[in-house]
């Protein structure tokens, strides 16, 4: 007689990715049998006597069943000990950074980090006493050189980076982080847990803007932190609960600062997570075709996509990722032509954000990365960023052809 491994404890950790995304934290409702977790649109919960909480719920800032379903699913797909869902990606980042940093500390950041992350670290945490050093994360030796022993308490990694799609060797950087007792955080938004598992490569925590690929439908804003099993705070730091566990500090910060995902937002994000794998397969198939078309186009001076053999991070990406993702960037030779391309597309929608089923185009220098203008993180003025959606690829290629032509870059 065989035993069903998913029966008694509902432990999905040994299941495949899509099975975890669909089932972890999402058992059928015990009262009605509903296969989709209910939206618990509630602020407070009846107690069975003073302190008699039902399943630990008292107030939805501190805990909500719909949010907990999402958090369990996120932890399962990232292979972490616990997940935490927030109202935005930056709320997740802020809570995590405040958990691991104190005034006088130092953090290493990518030299082409997302503009919102840089703004948070430089202009919000900077006046609080946090120093930072931008560095080329594709060079582990440069990361090591940027570390200030005794002060560097966090290394912040994006891979692929936003918007230049640089690749960082997570395993190599994890060695450097451990050597100085620093926390290694990986923003896994671009790669998604379907294509990359940073915690298995040595990261202490993963962050997401779940607004992007995890949600996947451009209809919800959210963020997440997933903490590795056994991850600790930077060396010498004790958290607000009196422990050195990173998980405890993030949990305390989530409740204390209160920027949590609302029940309906959590439900929408959970719905998106279920189809992440099938969507990412189409995203990256389309991206490969778009990248190749751009490589062959005489009006394009440079194409950035980790799946191209001549991409400087291709070898590392092929080793640590299960695919190369749906983001493509390219350069046109001038700011004027880049802006013109962005304004001429029809299938690609001119908009910020990324990771939805629809294709998007933007000019990072004037849009998502305007906050880093004039800094070491300033992006090239002729850069165009594409979030390649899941439309018919022939329509995407034709749209880019006509947009390039309209910008004076035709064949």
Coordinates of C-alpha atoms in Angstrom, one line a residue:
X1 CA 0.0 0.0 0.0
X2 CA 1.4 3.4 -1.0
X3 CA 1.0 6.6 1.0
X4 CA -0.1 9.8 -0.7
X5 CA 2.8 12.3 0.0
X6 CA 0.4 15.2 -0.2
X7 CA -2.4 13.8 2.0
X8 CA -2.1 14.3 5.7
X9 CA 0.2 17.4 6.2
X10 CA -0.5 19.0 2.8
X11 CA 3.2 19.5 2.4
X12 CA 3.8 20.6 -1.2
X13 CA 7.5 21.3 -0.8
X14 CA 8.5 18.2 -2.8
X15 CA 6.1 18.9 -5.7
X16 CA 7.0 20.6 -8.9
X17 CA 6.9 24.4 -9.4
X18 CA 3.4 24.7 -10.9
X19 CA 1.9 22.3 -8.4
X20 CA 3.3 24.4 -5.6
X21 CA 2.1 27.6 -7.2
X22 CA -1.4 26.2 -7.5
X23 CA -1.8 24.3 -4.3
X24 CA 0.6 25.6 -1.5
X25 CA -1.5 27.5 1.0
X26 CA -4.6 26.9 -1.0
X27 CA -6.4 23.9 0.3
X28 CA -10.1 23.8 -0.5
X29 CA -12.2 25.7 1.9
X30 CA -13.2 23.2 4.7
X31 CA -16.7 24.6 5.1
X32 CA -17.8 25.0 1.5
X33 CA -15.3 23.0 -0.5
X34 CA -14.4 26.1 -2.6
X35 CA -11.2 25.4 -4.5
X36 CA -10.1 29.1 -4.5
X37 CA -9.3 30.7 -1.1
X38 CA -12.0 33.2 -0.1
X39 CA -11.3 36.9 0.1
X40 CA -11.5 37.6 3.8
X41 CA -12.4 41.3 3.4
X42 CA -12.4 41.9 7.2
X43 CA -10.5 44.1 9.6
X44 CA -11.1 42.4 12.9
X45 CA -12.0 38.9 14.3
X46 CA -14.3 37.7 17.1
X47 CA -12.4 36.3 20.0
X48 CA -13.6 33.3 22.0
X49 CA -12.9 34.9 25.4
X50 CA -10.2 37.4 26.1
X51 CA -7.1 36.3 24.2
X52 CA -9.0 33.3 22.7
X53 CA -8.0 33.8 19.0
X54 CA -9.3 31.5 16.3
X55 CA -6.2 30.3 14.3
X56 CA -4.3 33.3 15.7
X57 CA -6.3 36.0 13.9
X58 CA -7.2 39.2 15.7
X59 CA -6.7 42.1 13.3
X60 CA -5.9 42.1 9.6
X61 CA -2.8 44.2 9.8
X62 CA -1.3 41.4 11.9
X63 CA -2.7 38.6 10.0
X64 CA -5.4 37.8 7.3
X65 CA -6.2 34.3 6.0
X66 CA -6.2 35.4 2.3
X67 CA -2.8 37.1 2.8
X68 CA -1.4 34.1 4.6
X69 CA -2.5 31.9 1.7
X70 CA -0.4 34.1 -0.6
X71 CA 2.5 34.2 1.8
X72 CA 2.6 30.4 2.1
X73 CA 2.5 30.0 -1.7
X74 CA 5.3 32.5 -2.2
X75 CA 7.5 30.8 0.3
X76 CA 6.8 27.5 -1.4
X77 CA 7.7 28.6 -4.9
X78 CA 10.9 30.4 -3.7
X79 CA 11.9 27.5 -1.4
X80 CA 12.0 29.8 1.7
X81 CA 11.1 29.4 5.4
X82 CA 8.4 32.1 5.3
X83 CA 6.9 34.7 2.9
X84 CA 5.6 38.2 3.7
X85 CA 3.2 40.1 1.4
X86 CA 3.3 43.9 1.3
X87 CA 1.3 46.7 -0.3
X88 CA 4.1 47.3 -2.9
X89 CA 7.5 46.2 -3.8
X90 CA 9.1 49.2 -2.2
X91 CA 7.2 48.7 1.0
X92 CA 8.7 45.2 1.0
X93 CA 12.2 46.6 0.4
X94 CA 11.8 49.3 3.0
X95 CA 10.8 46.8 5.7
X96 CA 13.6 44.4 4.9
X97 CA 16.2 47.2 4.8
X98 CA 15.1 48.6 8.1
X99 CA 15.3 45.1 9.6
X100 CA 19.0 44.7 8.7
X101 CA 20.4 48.2 8.8
X102 CA 21.1 50.8 11.5
X103 CA 22.4 54.3 11.3
X104 CA 26.1 54.2 10.3
X105 CA 25.8 51.0 8.3
X106 CA 26.7 50.6 4.6
X107 CA 25.1 48.7 1.8
X108 CA 26.4 47.6 -1.6
X109 CA 24.0 48.3 -4.5
X110 CA 23.9 47.6 -8.2
X111 CA 25.3 50.4 -10.4
X112 CA 22.2 50.1 -12.5
X113 CA 19.6 49.4 -9.8
X114 CA 15.9 50.1 -10.3
X115 CA 15.4 53.8 -9.8
X116 CA 12.9 53.3 -6.9
X117 CA 15.3 51.1 -5.0
X118 CA 18.1 53.7 -5.4
X119 CA 15.7 56.5 -4.3
X120 CA 14.8 54.6 -1.2
X121 CA 18.4 53.8 -0.2
X122 CA 19.9 57.2 -1.2
X123 CA 17.2 59.7 -0.4
X124 CA 15.1 58.0 2.4
X125 CA 17.6 55.9 4.2
X126 CA 20.6 58.1 3.4
X127 CA 19.5 60.9 5.7
X128 CA 18.8 58.2 8.4
X129 CA 22.6 57.5 8.3
X130 CA 22.9 54.7 5.7
X131 CA 25.8 54.9 3.2
X132 CA 25.8 53.0 -0.1
X133 CA 28.3 52.1 -2.8
X134 CA 27.1 51.4 -6.4
X135 CA 29.1 48.6 -8.0
X136 CA 29.1 46.5 -11.2
X137 CA 27.6 43.3 -9.8
X138 CA 28.7 41.2 -12.8
X139 CA 32.2 41.4 -11.3
X140 CA 32.3 39.5 -7.9
X141 CA 35.8 41.0 -7.2
X142 CA 34.4 44.5 -7.6
X143 CA 31.7 43.6 -5.0
X144 CA 34.3 42.3 -2.6
X145 CA 36.3 45.6 -3.1
X146 CA 33.2 47.6 -2.3
X147 CA 32.6 45.9 1.0
X148 CA 33.6 47.9 4.1
X149 CA 34.4 45.4 6.8
X150 CA 32.5 46.1 10.0
X151 CA 30.1 48.5 8.2
X152 CA 28.7 46.6 5.2
X153 CA 25.6 44.9 6.6
X154 CA 23.8 44.2 3.3
X155 CA 24.6 43.4 -0.3
X156 CA 21.6 44.2 -2.6
X157 CA 21.5 42.3 -5.9
X158 CA 19.3 42.5 -8.9
X159 CA 19.9 39.9 -11.5
X160 CA 18.9 40.5 -14.2
X161 CA 19.3 44.2 -13.4
X162 CA 16.8 46.9 -14.3
X163 CA 17.1 48.2 -17.0
X164 CA 20.4 47.1 -18.4
X165 CA 19.8 43.4 -17.8
X166 CA 23.2 42.7 -16.2
X167 CA 23.8 39.3 -14.6
X168 CA 25.3 38.8 -11.1
X169 CA 26.8 35.5 -9.9
X170 CA 24.6 34.9 -6.8
X171 CA 26.8 32.0 -5.5
X172 CA 30.0 34.0 -5.8
X173 CA 28.6 37.1 -4.1
X174 CA 27.0 34.9 -1.4
X175 CA 30.5 33.8 -0.4
X176 CA 31.6 37.4 0.0
X177 CA 28.5 38.3 2.0
X178 CA 29.0 35.4 4.4
X179 CA 32.7 36.3 4.9
X180 CA 31.8 39.7 6.5
X181 CA 28.5 38.6 8.1
X182 CA 26.4 40.7 5.7
X183 CA 22.9 39.8 4.5
X184 CA 22.6 39.0 0.8
X185 CA 19.3 40.2 -0.7
X186 CA 18.3 39.3 -4.3
X187 CA 15.5 41.2 -6.1
X188 CA 14.1 38.3 -8.1
X189 CA 11.4 40.4 -9.9
X190 CA 12.8 40.1 -13.4
X191 CA 13.7 36.4 -13.2
X192 CA 10.7 35.2 -11.1
X193 CA 10.9 32.1 -8.9
X194 CA 10.1 30.0 -12.0
X195 CA 13.4 30.9 -13.7
X196 CA 15.7 31.5 -10.7
X197 CA 16.0 30.3 -7.1
X198 CA 18.3 32.7 -5.3
X199 CA 17.8 31.2 -1.8
X200 CA 19.1 27.8 -3.1
X201 CA 22.2 29.7 -4.4
X202 CA 23.0 31.3 -1.0
X203 CA 20.9 34.4 -0.7
X204 CA 19.4 35.2 2.7
X205 CA 16.2 36.8 1.4
X206 CA 14.4 37.4 -1.9
X207 CA 12.3 40.5 -2.7
X208 CA 9.7 40.9 -5.4
X209 CA 7.5 43.6 -6.8
X210 CA 4.6 41.1 -7.2
X211 CA 2.9 43.8 -9.3
X212 CA 5.0 42.5 -12.1
X213 CA 5.3 38.9 -13.3
X214 CA 3.9 37.2 -10.2
X215 CA 0.6 39.2 -10.5
X216 CA 1.0 39.2 -14.2
X217 CA -2.1 41.0 -15.3
X218 CA -1.4 44.7 -14.6
X219 CA -4.3 44.9 -12.2
X220 CA -2.7 44.8 -8.7
X221 CA 0.2 46.5 -6.9
X222 CA 2.1 44.4 -4.3
X223 CA 5.4 43.3 -3.0
X224 CA 6.9 40.4 -1.1
X225 CA 9.9 39.2 1.0
X226 CA 10.8 35.6 1.3
X227 CA 13.4 34.6 3.9
X228 CA 15.7 31.6 3.7
X229 CA 15.5 28.9 6.4
X230 CA 18.0 29.8 9.1
X231 CA 18.9 33.2 7.7
X232 CA 20.4 35.5 10.3
X233 CA 20.6 39.3 10.8
X234 CA 24.0 40.9 10.1
X235 CA 26.7 39.8 12.5
X236 CA 26.3 41.4 15.9
X237 CA 22.7 42.7 15.4
X238 CA 19.8 41.6 17.6
X239 CA 16.3 42.2 16.3
X240 CA 13.4 43.8 18.0
X241 CA 12.1 40.5 19.3
X242 CA 15.4 39.7 21.0
X243 CA 16.5 37.1 18.4
X244 CA 19.0 37.2 15.6
X245 CA 16.7 35.5 13.2
X246 CA 16.0 37.5 10.0
X247 CA 12.6 35.9 9.8
X248 CA 11.6 37.3 13.2
X249 CA 12.8 40.8 12.4
X250 CA 10.9 41.0 9.1
X251 CA 7.8 39.6 10.7
X252 CA 8.0 42.2 13.4
X253 CA 8.6 45.0 10.9
X254 CA 5.7 44.0 8.7
X255 CA 3.3 44.2 11.6
X256 CA 4.9 47.3 13.1
X257 CA 5.0 49.4 9.9
X258 CA 1.8 48.0 8.6
X259 CA 2.3 48.2 4.8
X260 CA 0.6 44.9 4.3
X261 CA -1.2 43.5 1.2
X262 CA -4.9 43.9 1.4
X263 CA -7.1 40.8 1.1
X264 CA -8.4 41.5 -2.4
X265 CA -4.8 42.5 -3.6
X266 CA -3.5 39.2 -2.1
X267 CA -6.2 37.3 -3.8
X268 CA -5.5 38.8 -7.2
X269 CA -1.7 38.1 -6.7
X270 CA -2.4 34.5 -5.7
X271 CA -4.5 34.1 -8.8
X272 CA -1.7 35.4 -11.0
X273 CA 0.9 33.1 -9.3
X274 CA -1.0 30.0 -10.4
X275 CA -0.3 30.7 -14.1
X276 CA 3.3 32.1 -13.7
X277 CA 5.0 29.1 -15.2
X278 CA 2.9 28.9 -18.4
X279 CA 3.1 32.7 -18.8
X280 CA 6.9 32.8 -18.4
X281 CA 7.4 30.1 -21.0
X282 CA 5.5 32.3 -23.5
X283 CA 7.2 35.6 -22.3
X284 CA 10.7 34.2 -22.9
X285 CA 9.9 32.5 -26.2
X286 CA 8.6 35.8 -27.5
X287 CA 11.5 37.7 -26.0
X288 CA 14.0 35.4 -27.8
X289 CA 12.4 36.2 -31.2
X290 CA 12.2 39.9 -30.4
X291 CA 15.9 40.0 -29.4
X292 CA 17.0 38.2 -32.5
X293 CA 15.0 40.5 -34.7
X294 CA 16.6 43.5 -33.0
X295 CA 20.1 42.1 -33.4
X296 CA 19.6 41.8 -37.1
X297 CA 18.1 45.3 -37.5
X298 CA 20.5 47.9 -38.9
X299 CA 18.9 50.7 -36.9
X300 CA 19.6 49.1 -33.6
X301 CA 23.1 49.6 -32.2
X302 CA 23.0 47.2 -29.3
X303 CA 20.7 44.6 -27.8
X304 CA 20.6 43.6 -24.2
X305 CA 19.1 40.2 -23.4
X306 CA 20.9 37.5 -21.3
X307 CA 19.9 34.8 -23.8
X308 CA 22.1 36.2 -26.5
X309 CA 25.4 34.2 -26.7
X310 CA 27.4 37.5 -26.8
X311 CA 25.8 38.9 -23.7
X312 CA 28.6 39.3 -21.1
X313 CA 26.5 37.5 -18.5
X314 CA 25.2 34.8 -20.7
X315 CA 27.3 32.0 -19.2
X316 CA 26.3 32.8 -15.6
X317 CA 22.7 33.3 -16.5
X318 CA 22.6 29.9 -18.3
X319 CA 24.1 28.3 -15.2
X320 CA 21.9 29.9 -12.5
X321 CA 18.6 30.5 -14.4
X322 CA 16.2 28.1 -16.0
X323 CA 15.5 30.5 -18.9
X324 CA 16.4 34.1 -19.8
X325 CA 13.2 36.0 -19.1
X326 CA 10.9 38.3 -21.0
X327 CA 12.7 41.7 -20.6
X328 CA 14.7 43.0 -23.6
X329 CA 16.5 46.4 -23.9
X330 CA 18.1 48.0 -26.9
X331 CA 19.9 51.1 -28.0
X332 CA 19.2 53.3 -31.0
X333 CA 22.1 55.6 -31.1
X334 CA 20.3 58.8 -30.0
X335 CA 17.9 59.9 -27.3
X336 CA 15.7 61.4 -30.1
X337 CA 15.3 58.2 -31.9
X338 CA 14.7 56.1 -28.8
X339 CA 11.9 58.4 -27.7
X340 CA 10.5 58.3 -31.2
X341 CA 10.4 54.5 -31.2
X342 CA 8.6 54.5 -27.8
X343 CA 6.0 56.8 -29.3
X344 CA 5.4 54.9 -32.5
X345 CA 4.5 51.4 -31.2
X346 CA 0.9 50.1 -31.5
X347 CA 0.9 46.6 -30.0
X348 CA 3.6 47.6 -27.4
X349 CA 1.9 50.0 -25.0
X350 CA 3.9 53.0 -23.9
X351 CA 3.8 52.6 -20.1
X352 CA 5.9 52.1 -17.0
X353 CA 5.9 48.8 -15.1
X354 CA 6.4 45.3 -16.7
X355 CA 5.6 41.7 -16.4
X356 CA 1.9 41.8 -17.5
X357 CA 0.4 39.7 -20.3
X358 CA 0.5 42.8 -22.6
X359 CA 3.7 44.1 -24.1
X360 CA 5.0 47.4 -22.8
X361 CA 7.7 49.8 -24.1
X362 CA 9.3 52.7 -22.2
X363 CA 12.2 55.1 -22.2
X364 CA 14.0 54.4 -18.9
X365 CA 16.0 57.7 -18.9
X366 CA 12.8 59.8 -18.8
X367 CA 10.4 57.4 -17.1
X368 CA 11.3 54.6 -14.6
X369 CA 14.9 55.7 -14.0
X370 CA 14.4 59.5 -13.9
X371 CA 15.3 59.5 -10.2
X372 CA 18.9 58.4 -11.0
X373 CA 19.6 61.1 -13.5
X374 CA 22.9 62.8 -12.8
X375 CA 24.1 59.9 -10.5
X376 CA 26.5 57.0 -11.1
X377 CA 23.3 55.0 -11.9
X378 CA 22.2 57.1 -14.8
X379 CA 21.1 55.0 -17.8
X380 CA 22.0 55.6 -21.4
X381 CA 19.7 58.2 -23.1
X382 CA 19.2 56.1 -26.2
X383 CA 18.0 53.1 -24.2
X384 CA 14.5 51.5 -24.9
X385 CA 13.2 48.9 -22.5
X386 CA 10.7 46.2 -23.6
X387 CA 8.5 44.0 -21.4
X388 CA 7.6 41.4 -24.0
X389 CA 4.1 40.1 -23.5
X390 CA 2.4 36.9 -24.5
X391 CA 0.7 38.2 -27.7
X392 CA 1.3 36.5 -31.1
X393 CA 4.9 37.0 -31.8
X394 CA 4.4 37.9 -35.4
X395 CA 2.4 41.0 -34.3
X396 CA 5.1 42.0 -31.9
X397 CA 7.8 41.8 -34.5
X398 CA 5.8 43.7 -37.1
X399 CA 5.0 46.4 -34.6
X400 CA 8.7 46.9 -33.7
X401 CA 9.6 47.0 -37.4
X402 CA 7.1 49.8 -38.1
X403 CA 8.1 51.7 -35.0
X404 CA 11.7 51.7 -35.9
X405 CA 10.9 52.8 -39.4
X406 CA 8.7 55.6 -38.1
X407 CA 11.6 56.8 -36.0
X408 CA 13.8 56.9 -39.1
X409 CA 15.6 53.7 -38.3
X410 CA 14.0 51.5 -41.0
X411 CA 15.8 48.9 -43.0

